Coordinates of C-alpha atoms in Angstrom, one line a residue:
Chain W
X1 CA 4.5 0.3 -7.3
X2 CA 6.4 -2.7 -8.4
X3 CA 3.9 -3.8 -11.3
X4 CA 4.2 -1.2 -13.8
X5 CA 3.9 -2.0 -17.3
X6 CA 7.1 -1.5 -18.3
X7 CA 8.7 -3.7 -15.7
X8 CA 7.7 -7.3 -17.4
X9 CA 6.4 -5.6 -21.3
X10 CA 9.4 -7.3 -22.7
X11 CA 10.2 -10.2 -20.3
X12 CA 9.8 -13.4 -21.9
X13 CA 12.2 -15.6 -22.0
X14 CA 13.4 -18.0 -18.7
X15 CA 16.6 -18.3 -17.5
X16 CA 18.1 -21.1 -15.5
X17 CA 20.7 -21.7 -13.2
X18 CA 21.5 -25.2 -12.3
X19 CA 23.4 -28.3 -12.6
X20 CA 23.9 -30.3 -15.6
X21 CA 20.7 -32.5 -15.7
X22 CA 18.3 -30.0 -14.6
X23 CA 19.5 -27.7 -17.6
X24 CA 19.3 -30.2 -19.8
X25 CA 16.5 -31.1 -19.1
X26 CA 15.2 -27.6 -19.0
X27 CA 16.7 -26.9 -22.2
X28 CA 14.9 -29.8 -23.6
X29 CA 12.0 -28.2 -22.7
X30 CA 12.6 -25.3 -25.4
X31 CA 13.9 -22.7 -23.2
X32 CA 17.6 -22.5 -23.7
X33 CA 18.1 -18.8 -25.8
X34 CA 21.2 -17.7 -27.0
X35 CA 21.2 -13.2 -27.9
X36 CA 22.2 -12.5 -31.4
X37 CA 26.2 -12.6 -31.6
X38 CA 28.2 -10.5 -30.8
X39 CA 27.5 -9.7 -27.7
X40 CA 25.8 -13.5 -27.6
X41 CA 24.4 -14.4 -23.9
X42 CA 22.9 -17.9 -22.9
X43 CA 20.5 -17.9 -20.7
X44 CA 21.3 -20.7 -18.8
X45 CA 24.4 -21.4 -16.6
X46 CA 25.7 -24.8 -15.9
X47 CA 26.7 -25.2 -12.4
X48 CA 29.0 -28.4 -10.9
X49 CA 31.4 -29.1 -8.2
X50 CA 34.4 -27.2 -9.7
X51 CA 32.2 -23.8 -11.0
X52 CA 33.6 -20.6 -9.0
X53 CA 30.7 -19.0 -6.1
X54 CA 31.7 -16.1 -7.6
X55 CA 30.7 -17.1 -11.1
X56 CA 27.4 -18.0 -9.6
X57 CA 26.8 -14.8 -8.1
X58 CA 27.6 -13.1 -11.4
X59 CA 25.3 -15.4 -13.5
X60 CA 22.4 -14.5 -11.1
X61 CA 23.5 -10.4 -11.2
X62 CA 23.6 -10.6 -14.7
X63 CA 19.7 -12.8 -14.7
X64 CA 18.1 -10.4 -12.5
X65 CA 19.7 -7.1 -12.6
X66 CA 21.5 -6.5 -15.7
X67 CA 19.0 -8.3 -18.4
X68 CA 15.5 -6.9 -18.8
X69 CA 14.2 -9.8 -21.0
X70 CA 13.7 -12.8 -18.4
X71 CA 10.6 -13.1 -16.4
X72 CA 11.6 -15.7 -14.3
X73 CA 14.8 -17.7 -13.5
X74 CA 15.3 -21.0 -11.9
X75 CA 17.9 -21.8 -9.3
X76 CA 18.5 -25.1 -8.1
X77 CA 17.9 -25.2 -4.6
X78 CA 21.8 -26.8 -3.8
X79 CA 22.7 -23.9 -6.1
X80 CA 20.9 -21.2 -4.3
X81 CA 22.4 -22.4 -1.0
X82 CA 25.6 -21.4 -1.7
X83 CA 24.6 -17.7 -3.0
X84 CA 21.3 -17.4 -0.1
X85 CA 22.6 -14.0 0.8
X86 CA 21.9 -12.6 -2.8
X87 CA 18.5 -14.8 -3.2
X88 CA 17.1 -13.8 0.3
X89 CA 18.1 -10.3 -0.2
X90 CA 16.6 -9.9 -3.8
X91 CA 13.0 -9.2 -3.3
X92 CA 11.8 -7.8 -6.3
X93 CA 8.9 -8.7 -8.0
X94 CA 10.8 -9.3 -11.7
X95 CA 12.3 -11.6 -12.1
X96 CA 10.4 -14.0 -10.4
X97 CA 13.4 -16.3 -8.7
X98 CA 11.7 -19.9 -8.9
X99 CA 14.4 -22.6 -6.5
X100 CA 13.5 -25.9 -8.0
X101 CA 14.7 -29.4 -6.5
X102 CA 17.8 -31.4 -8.7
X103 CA 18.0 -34.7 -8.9
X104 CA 20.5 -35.1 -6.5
X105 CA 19.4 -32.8 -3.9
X106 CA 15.7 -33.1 -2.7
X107 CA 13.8 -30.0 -2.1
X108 CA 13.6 -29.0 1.2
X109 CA 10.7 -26.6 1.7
X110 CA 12.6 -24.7 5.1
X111 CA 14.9 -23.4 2.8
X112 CA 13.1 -21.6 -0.3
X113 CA 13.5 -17.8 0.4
X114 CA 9.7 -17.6 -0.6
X115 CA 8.4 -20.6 1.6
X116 CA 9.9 -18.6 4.7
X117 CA 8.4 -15.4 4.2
X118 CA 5.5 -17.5 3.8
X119 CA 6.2 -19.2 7.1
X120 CA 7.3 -15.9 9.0
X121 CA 3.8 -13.7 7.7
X122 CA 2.0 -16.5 9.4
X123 CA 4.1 -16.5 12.5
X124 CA 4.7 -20.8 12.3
Chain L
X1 CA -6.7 20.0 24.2
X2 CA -3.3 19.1 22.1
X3 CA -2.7 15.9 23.3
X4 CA -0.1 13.2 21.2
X5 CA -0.3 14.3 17.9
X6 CA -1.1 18.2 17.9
X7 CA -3.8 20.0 15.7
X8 CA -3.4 21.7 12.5
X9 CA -2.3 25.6 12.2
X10 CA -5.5 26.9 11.3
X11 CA -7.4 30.0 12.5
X12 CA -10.5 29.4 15.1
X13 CA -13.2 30.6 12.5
X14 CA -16.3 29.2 11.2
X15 CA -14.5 28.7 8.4
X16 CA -11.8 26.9 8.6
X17 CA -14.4 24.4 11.5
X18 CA -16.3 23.8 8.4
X19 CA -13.3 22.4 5.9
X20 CA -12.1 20.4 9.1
X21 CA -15.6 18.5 9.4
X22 CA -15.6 17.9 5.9
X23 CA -11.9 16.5 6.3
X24 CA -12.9 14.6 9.0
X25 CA -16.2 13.0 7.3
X26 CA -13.4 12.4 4.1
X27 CA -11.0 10.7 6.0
X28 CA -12.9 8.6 7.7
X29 CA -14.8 7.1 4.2
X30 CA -11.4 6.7 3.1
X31 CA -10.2 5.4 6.0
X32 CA -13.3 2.6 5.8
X33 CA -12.4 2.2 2.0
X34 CA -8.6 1.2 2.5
X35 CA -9.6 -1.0 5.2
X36 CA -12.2 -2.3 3.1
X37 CA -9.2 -3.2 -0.1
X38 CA -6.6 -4.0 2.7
X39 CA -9.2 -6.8 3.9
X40 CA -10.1 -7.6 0.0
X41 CA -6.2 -8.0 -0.5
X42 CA -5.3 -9.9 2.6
X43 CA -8.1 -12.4 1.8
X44 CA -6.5 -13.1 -2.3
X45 CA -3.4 -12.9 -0.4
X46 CA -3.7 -16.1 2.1
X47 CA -5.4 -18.0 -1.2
X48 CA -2.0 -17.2 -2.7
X49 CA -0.2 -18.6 -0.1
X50 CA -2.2 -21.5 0.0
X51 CA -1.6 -22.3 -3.8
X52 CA 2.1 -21.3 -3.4
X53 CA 2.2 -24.2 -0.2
X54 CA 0.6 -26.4 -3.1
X55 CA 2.4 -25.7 -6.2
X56 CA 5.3 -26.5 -4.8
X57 CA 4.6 -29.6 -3.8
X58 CA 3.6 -30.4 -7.0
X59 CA 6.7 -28.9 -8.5
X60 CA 8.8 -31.3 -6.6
X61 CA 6.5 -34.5 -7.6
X62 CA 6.8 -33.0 -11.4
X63 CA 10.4 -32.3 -11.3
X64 CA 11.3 -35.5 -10.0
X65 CA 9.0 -37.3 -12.9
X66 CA 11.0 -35.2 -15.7
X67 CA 14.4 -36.0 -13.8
X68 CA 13.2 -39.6 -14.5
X69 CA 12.7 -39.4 -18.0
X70 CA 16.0 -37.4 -18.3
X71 CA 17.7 -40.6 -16.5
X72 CA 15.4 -42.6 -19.1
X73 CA 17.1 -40.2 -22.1
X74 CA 20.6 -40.8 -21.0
X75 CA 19.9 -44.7 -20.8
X76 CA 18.8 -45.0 -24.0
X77 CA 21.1 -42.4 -25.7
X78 CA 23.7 -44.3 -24.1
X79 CA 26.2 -41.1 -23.4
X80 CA 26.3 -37.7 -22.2
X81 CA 23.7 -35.5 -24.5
X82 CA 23.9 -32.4 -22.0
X83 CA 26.9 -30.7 -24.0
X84 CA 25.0 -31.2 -27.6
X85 CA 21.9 -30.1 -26.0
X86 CA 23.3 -27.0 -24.5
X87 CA 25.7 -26.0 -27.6
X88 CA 22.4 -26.4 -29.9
X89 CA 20.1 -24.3 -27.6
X90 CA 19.9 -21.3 -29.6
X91 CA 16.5 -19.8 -29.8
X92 CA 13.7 -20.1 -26.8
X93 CA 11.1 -22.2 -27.8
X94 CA 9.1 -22.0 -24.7
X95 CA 8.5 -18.1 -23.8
X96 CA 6.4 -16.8 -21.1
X97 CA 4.2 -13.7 -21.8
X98 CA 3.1 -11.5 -18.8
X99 CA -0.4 -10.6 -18.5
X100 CA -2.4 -8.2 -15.5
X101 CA -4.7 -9.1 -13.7
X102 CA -6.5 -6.5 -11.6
X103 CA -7.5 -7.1 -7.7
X104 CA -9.2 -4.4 -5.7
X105 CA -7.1 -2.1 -8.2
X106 CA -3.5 -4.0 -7.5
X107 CA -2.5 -4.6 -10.9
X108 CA -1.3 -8.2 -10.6
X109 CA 1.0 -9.9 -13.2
X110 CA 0.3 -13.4 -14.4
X111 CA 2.9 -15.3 -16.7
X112 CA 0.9 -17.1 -19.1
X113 CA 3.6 -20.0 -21.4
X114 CA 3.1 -20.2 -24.8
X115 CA 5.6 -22.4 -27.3
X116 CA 7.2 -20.8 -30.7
X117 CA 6.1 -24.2 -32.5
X118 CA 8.5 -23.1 -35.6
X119 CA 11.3 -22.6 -33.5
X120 CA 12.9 -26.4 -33.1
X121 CA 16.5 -26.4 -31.9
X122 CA 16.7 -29.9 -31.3
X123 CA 15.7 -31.6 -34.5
X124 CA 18.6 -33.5 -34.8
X125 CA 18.9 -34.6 -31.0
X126 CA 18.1 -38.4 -30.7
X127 CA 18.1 -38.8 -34.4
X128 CA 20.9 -42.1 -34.1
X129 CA 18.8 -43.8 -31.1
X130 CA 16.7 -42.6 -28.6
X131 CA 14.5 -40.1 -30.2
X132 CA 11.3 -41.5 -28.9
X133 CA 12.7 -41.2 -25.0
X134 CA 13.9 -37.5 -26.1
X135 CA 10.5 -36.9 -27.5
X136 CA 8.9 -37.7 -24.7
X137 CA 11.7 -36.3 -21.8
X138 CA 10.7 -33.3 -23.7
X139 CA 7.0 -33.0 -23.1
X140 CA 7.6 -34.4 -19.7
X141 CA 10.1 -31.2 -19.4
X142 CA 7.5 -28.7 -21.0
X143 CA 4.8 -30.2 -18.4
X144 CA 7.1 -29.4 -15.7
X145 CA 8.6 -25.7 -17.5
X146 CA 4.5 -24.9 -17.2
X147 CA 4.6 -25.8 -13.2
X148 CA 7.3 -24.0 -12.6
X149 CA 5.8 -21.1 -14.4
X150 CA 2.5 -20.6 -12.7
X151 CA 4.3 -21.1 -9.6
X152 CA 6.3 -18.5 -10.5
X153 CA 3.6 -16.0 -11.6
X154 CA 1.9 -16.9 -8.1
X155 CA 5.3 -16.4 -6.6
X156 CA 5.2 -12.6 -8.2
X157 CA 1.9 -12.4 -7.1
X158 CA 2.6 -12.8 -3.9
X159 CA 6.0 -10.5 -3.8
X160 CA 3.9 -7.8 -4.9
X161 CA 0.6 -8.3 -2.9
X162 CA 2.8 -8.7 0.2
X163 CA 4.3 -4.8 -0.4
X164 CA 0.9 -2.9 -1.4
X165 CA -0.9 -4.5 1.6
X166 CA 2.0 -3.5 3.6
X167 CA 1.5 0.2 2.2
X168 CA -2.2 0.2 2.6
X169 CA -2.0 -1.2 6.0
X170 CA 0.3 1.6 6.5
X171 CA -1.9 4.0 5.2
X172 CA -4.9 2.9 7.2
X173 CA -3.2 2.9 10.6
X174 CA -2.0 6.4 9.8
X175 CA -5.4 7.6 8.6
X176 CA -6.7 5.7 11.8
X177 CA -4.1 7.1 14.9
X178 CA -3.0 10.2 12.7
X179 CA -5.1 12.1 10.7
X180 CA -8.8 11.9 12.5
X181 CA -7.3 12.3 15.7
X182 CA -5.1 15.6 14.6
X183 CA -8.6 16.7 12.6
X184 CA -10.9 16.1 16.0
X185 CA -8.4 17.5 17.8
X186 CA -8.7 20.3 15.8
X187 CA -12.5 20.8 15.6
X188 CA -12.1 20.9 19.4
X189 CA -10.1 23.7 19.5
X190 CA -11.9 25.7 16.6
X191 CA -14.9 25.3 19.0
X192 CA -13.8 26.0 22.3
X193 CA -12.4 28.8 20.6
X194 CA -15.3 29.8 18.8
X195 CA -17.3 29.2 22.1
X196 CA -14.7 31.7 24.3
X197 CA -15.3 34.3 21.5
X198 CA -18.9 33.5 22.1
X199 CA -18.7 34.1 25.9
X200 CA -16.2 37.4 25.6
X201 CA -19.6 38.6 22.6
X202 CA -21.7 38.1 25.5
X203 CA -19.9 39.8 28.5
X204 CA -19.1 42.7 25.8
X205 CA -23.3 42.9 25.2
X206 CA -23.6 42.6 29.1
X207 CA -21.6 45.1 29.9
X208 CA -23.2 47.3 27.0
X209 CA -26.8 46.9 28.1
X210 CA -25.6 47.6 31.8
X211 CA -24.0 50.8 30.6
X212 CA -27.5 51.8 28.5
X213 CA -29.2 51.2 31.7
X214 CA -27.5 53.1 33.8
X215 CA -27.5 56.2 31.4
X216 CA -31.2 55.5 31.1
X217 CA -31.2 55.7 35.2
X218 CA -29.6 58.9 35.1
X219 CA -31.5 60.4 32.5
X220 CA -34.6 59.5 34.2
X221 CA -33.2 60.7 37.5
X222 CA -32.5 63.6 36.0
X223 CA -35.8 64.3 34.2
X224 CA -37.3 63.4 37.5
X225 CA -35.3 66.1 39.1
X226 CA -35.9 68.4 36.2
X227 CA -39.7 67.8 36.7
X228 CA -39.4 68.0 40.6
X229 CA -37.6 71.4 40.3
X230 CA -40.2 72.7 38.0
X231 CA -42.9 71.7 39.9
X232 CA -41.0 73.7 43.0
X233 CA -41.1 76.2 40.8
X234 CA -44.5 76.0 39.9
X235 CA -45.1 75.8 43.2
X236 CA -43.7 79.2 44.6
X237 CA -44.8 81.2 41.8
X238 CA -48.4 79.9 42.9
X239 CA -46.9 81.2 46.8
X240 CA -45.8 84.1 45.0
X241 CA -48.8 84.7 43.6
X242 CA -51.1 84.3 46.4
X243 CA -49.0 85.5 49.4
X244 CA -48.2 88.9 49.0
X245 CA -51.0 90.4 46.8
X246 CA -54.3 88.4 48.3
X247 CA -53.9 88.0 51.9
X248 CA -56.6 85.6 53.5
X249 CA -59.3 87.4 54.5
X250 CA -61.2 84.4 56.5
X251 CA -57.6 83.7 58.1
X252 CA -56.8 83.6 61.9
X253 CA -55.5 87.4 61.7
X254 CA -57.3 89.9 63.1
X255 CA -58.6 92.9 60.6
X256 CA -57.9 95.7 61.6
X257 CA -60.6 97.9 63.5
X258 CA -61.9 100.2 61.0
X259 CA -62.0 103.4 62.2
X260 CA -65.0 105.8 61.1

């Protein structure tokens, strides 16, 4: 079963994918962590017009495979669009993969990989 | 007698009919009991859903509140503070710690936020004008940070609820069209068995006591002729006895004249 102990014992931290404002903003909010050097890691990824999809797909890799620390990371949804391959196929239970609304982009409910599971158990 | 899903390879004995009714009687309380926790799970399951539809309404009503104040912080600050913010983020000030929480024996994980109140990375941020807008895009954040976060704990919730009721469901349709079918089948062909054995024990008996009969028959025919034959016997020695040596003197014969 996916809630062992061991899965989220050590998971405490958030990490954050996003564009400028909403990781400020997030950051402001205390949750920005940087591992000791030398092998320092943020845990937050700034994302804008001219940032590589391929950097994106690593950052979110790297969130919710590699790292065993982060219990839940938050994608803006614009972001998330452009990677929905990897979000709709990750369906683990840790982390928990959070699409939030930017300031520039409204959410939109039919796209959250959660809210259509949602939508598709009750058959609407 | 076999039907869609077979029996199991056991022996017809009185036995082996006994462990299959206590199988069947076992499978069907368990079978009772998952439907019971599936039922249990489904129902905590739609209330998940339901919170999840409303948390993240909220979330977008919240994060659109903090993007606000963040347009409030840049206003005031008068300039770009997202690259000081991010080169000063160094240790997590807001942390999440996970903590179970047990539903019909689903062990489900709830993130719970707490704050390391001596870590302060942005001391400094604000400090030349601004710091009260910082101060308060920063709880307005941390408001938002603790949406995000019980939406995200309800979000694991429901990743994890949605697989084990998929396995229970699983195992109750396979308990259901699998196993007590296979273990009735199985009792039925333990019995008829046991009854044919039954049937062949009493032909076998039959044919016994229809043996021990006619043995009887000829023993008593054969004492009866025994007896007859002695009585015939009897019977001439009497002849024997009376013809020769005593003739009949009242009989029919004539006596011979005597002759003086």
């Amino acid at each position: 079963m996916a809630a062992s102990a061991v899965a989220y014992k050590d998971r405490q931290f958030l990490a954050v994918i996003g564009d400028e404002d909403s990781v400020t903003g997030l950051l402001l909010a205390g949750i920005g962590h940087v591992t000791d050097p030398p092998a320092a890691q943020r845990n937050f990824l700034v994302v804008d017009a001219k940032t590589e999809t391929s950097t994106i797909e690593k950052a979110f890799e790297n969130f919710t495979q590699e790292r065993k620390d982060i219990a839940v990371l938050l994608i803006n949804q614009h972001i998330a669009e452009r990677i929905r391959h990897s979000v709709d196929s990750f369906a683990d239970a840790f982390p928990a993969v959070l699409e939030i609304p930017s300031k520039d982009h409204p959410y939109d409910p039919e796209k959250d990989s959660v809210l259509k599971r949602v939508r598709r158990l009750f058959g609407e | 007698m076999s039907g869609a899903v077979g029996r199991e390879a056991v022996f017809p004995t009185r036995q082996s009919l006994g462990l299959m009714k206590s199988k069947l009687k076992g499978a069907e309380t368990g079978h009772s009991l998952l439907k019971r926790k599936s039922e249990a799970l489904t129902k905590r399951f739609r209330e998940i859903t339901r919170r999840i539809d409303e948390a993240k309404q909220k979330m977008g009503r919240v994060m659109q509140i903090a993007a606000f104040s963040l347009a409030e912080v840049s206003y005031a600050v008068g300039g770009d503070i997202g690259y000081q913010i991010q080169e000063s983020a160094k240790q997590a000030r807001f942390r999440v710690r996970a903590k179970q929480e047990n539903v019909s024996g689903v062990l489900l994980p709830h993130f719970e936020s707490y704050t390391e109140d001596s870590i302060n990375d942005f001391g400094l941020t604000g400090l030349g004008k601004g710091g009260q807008q910082v101060q308060r895009c920063r709880e307005t954040y941390a408001r938002a940070v603790e949406t995000l976060v019980e939406l995200a704990s309800l979000q694991t919730a429901f990743v994890i609820l949605d697989e084990v009721i998929k396995v229970v469901n699983r195992r109750v349709n396979a308990i259901e069209h699998v196993i007590i079918p296979r273990t009735e089948n199985t009792i039925k062909y333990i019995n008829s068995e046991l009854d044919e054995l039954d049937r062949e024990e009493f032909y076998r008996l039959k044919k016994v006591s229809g043996k021990k009969q006619r043995d009887v028959a000829a023993a008593d025919a054969e004492m009866e002729a025994a007896r007859e034959r002695q009585a015939a016997e009897q019977q001439s020695a009497l002849k024997l006895d009376e013809d020769p040596a005593a003739p009949d003197v009242l009989g029919e014969q004539e006596d011979t004249d005597v002759i003086f």
